[in-house]
Amino acid sequence: MELFFDHCPAKIVAITGADGKATSTTLASLFLAAEYGENHVYVGGNIGQPLLPRVKEMTENDFAVVELSSFQLMTMKKAPDIAIITNITPNHLNWHTGMDEYTRAKEDVFLNMKPGQRIVLNSRDKVSREIVGDVPEGVETLFFAGKGTCARKGIIYREGKEIMPVSDIFIRGRHNVENYEGVIAALGDMVSADKIAKIAREFKGVEHRIEYVRTHKGVEYYNSSIDSTPTRTAACLRSFSKKVIVICCGRDKHLPLDPLLDALEKKAKAVVVSGEAMDLIGDAVEKARAEGRKMPPCAKIPGFRTAVEFAALIAKEGDTVVLSPACTSFDAFRNFEERGKRFKKIIMELE
């Protein structure tokens, strides 16, 4: 990625954070393509195709929109023209030495910025508010979700200017409203409000992120395989207006389970746990129940297919079943995409 930054003539827009990176990256690319043409926008980094082989195609009139992970940022000594940090919550602590190293990796997206470049931070995120003091002098610092660009009374505003109604956003969830707020703040007047609103009405979301699969025998099924942390699963469950049957599975990332337990207590009708973290999550649910919390019924079902089929079996007409694992996929799959595709295949095969 650093070699790409060295040679890229285009304006670079970089997105990082614990959650929302891919959706925000996709939104930024769609907004810019709508305003300047698809042939002037390149998307890559931790998403899509490698951009380094395409650098000779790019010009100073183009945009490179890149998603950057903490792994990519760990050694980064270059800076984008515009950057968004969606949020900083515990993630990848099975790989990083701790939260301090993970946070520092995220900061690397702006630590080498020069005056006139722009960093956009989430004012609702505690860690993001704490690191603002590390932004280099002269770098434009903007906030979203609370001040600057924010949603008030059903309308998204950018620096006091009305952009669009929140109801225009097709994809569900408060976290997706924040994704829009962050990208709108980052791009500023580069993209017109009417183009933003049009995309909001048409954009159906990125695959594996609260992705509607089908309705079968009156039961709705959603694939949110990207949810590899407790906080992502919590955000997913909050996006539904009623309690859902949730499937949690995979390999633990050594992250606190409190956000998951809170979400399951409030938003889950039942939970099915599977994979390497089956006992960890299942036992945590039962411990919380023993402590007097109103936890949903919890079934431990070894085997991914069996767990999905069991969730379908206990679902009644009017219910919603969601794959929102809260863990990585690496106990049984190469990546979260493979896990999500397997889930969708199983659901489509239900008779």
mmCIF file with all atom_site columns, C-alpha atoms in Angstrom, residues 17 25 37 45 61 70-72 88 99 115 143 185 228 295 327 349:
data_model
loop_
_atom_site.group_PDB
_atom_site.id
_atom_site.type_symbol
_atom_site.label_atom_id
_atom_site.label_alt_id
_atom_site.label_comp_id
_atom_site.label_asym_id
_atom_site.label_entity_id
_atom_site.label_seq_id
_atom_site.pdbx_PDB_ins_code
_atom_site.Cartn_x
_atom_site.Cartn_y
_atom_site.Cartn_z
_atom_site.occupancy
_atom_site.B_iso_or_equiv
_atom_site.pdbx_formal_charge
_atom_site.auth_seq_id
_atom_site.auth_comp_id
_atom_site.auth_asym_id
_atom_site.auth_atom_id
_atom_site.pdbx_PDB_model_num
ATOM 1  C CA . GLY A 1 17  ? -11.777 1.833   11.511  1.00 0.00 ? 17  GLY A CA 1
ATOM 2  C CA . THR A 1 25  ? -15.348 2.843   1.030   1.00 0.00 ? 25  THR A CA 1
ATOM 3  C CA . GLY A 1 37  ? -17.629 9.464   -13.798 1.00 0.00 ? 37  GLY A CA 1
ATOM 4  C CA . GLY A 1 45  ? -6.742  -1.588  -0.616  1.00 0.00 ? 45  GLY A CA 1
ATOM 5  C CA . ASN A 1 61  ? -7.882  14.112  -12.155 1.00 0.00 ? 61  ASN A CA 1
ATOM 6  C CA . SER A 1 70  ? -4.687  -1.986  10.912  1.00 0.00 ? 70  SER A CA 1
ATOM 7  C CA . PHE A 1 71  ? -2.300  -4.550  9.430   1.00 0.00 ? 71  PHE A CA 1
ATOM 8  C CA . GLN A 1 72  ? -1.663  -2.349  6.389   1.00 0.00 ? 72  GLN A CA 1
ATOM 9  C CA . ILE A 1 88  ? -11.994 2.501   17.065  1.00 0.00 ? 88  ILE A CA 1
ATOM 10 C CA . MET A 1 99  ? -5.526  -2.004  22.331  1.00 0.00 ? 99  MET A CA 1
ATOM 11 C CA . PRO A 1 115 ? -1.390  20.992  6.262   1.00 0.00 ? 115 PRO A CA 1
ATOM 12 C CA . PHE A 1 143 ? -16.232 15.357  12.999  1.00 0.00 ? 143 PHE A CA 1
ATOM 13 C CA . ALA A 1 185 ? -18.213 14.967  5.866   1.00 0.00 ? 185 ALA A CA 1
ATOM 14 C CA . SER A 1 228 ? -16.561 -10.824 13.261  1.00 0.00 ? 228 SER A CA 1
ATOM 15 C CA . MET A 1 295 ? -31.073 -13.916 28.262  1.00 0.00 ? 295 MET A CA 1
ATOM 16 C CA . CYS A 1 327 ? -16.224 -14.171 15.639  1.00 0.00 ? 327 CYS A CA 1
ATOM 17 C CA . GLU A 1 349 ? -31.727 -25.126 -0.256  1.00 0.00 ? 349 GLU A CA 1
#
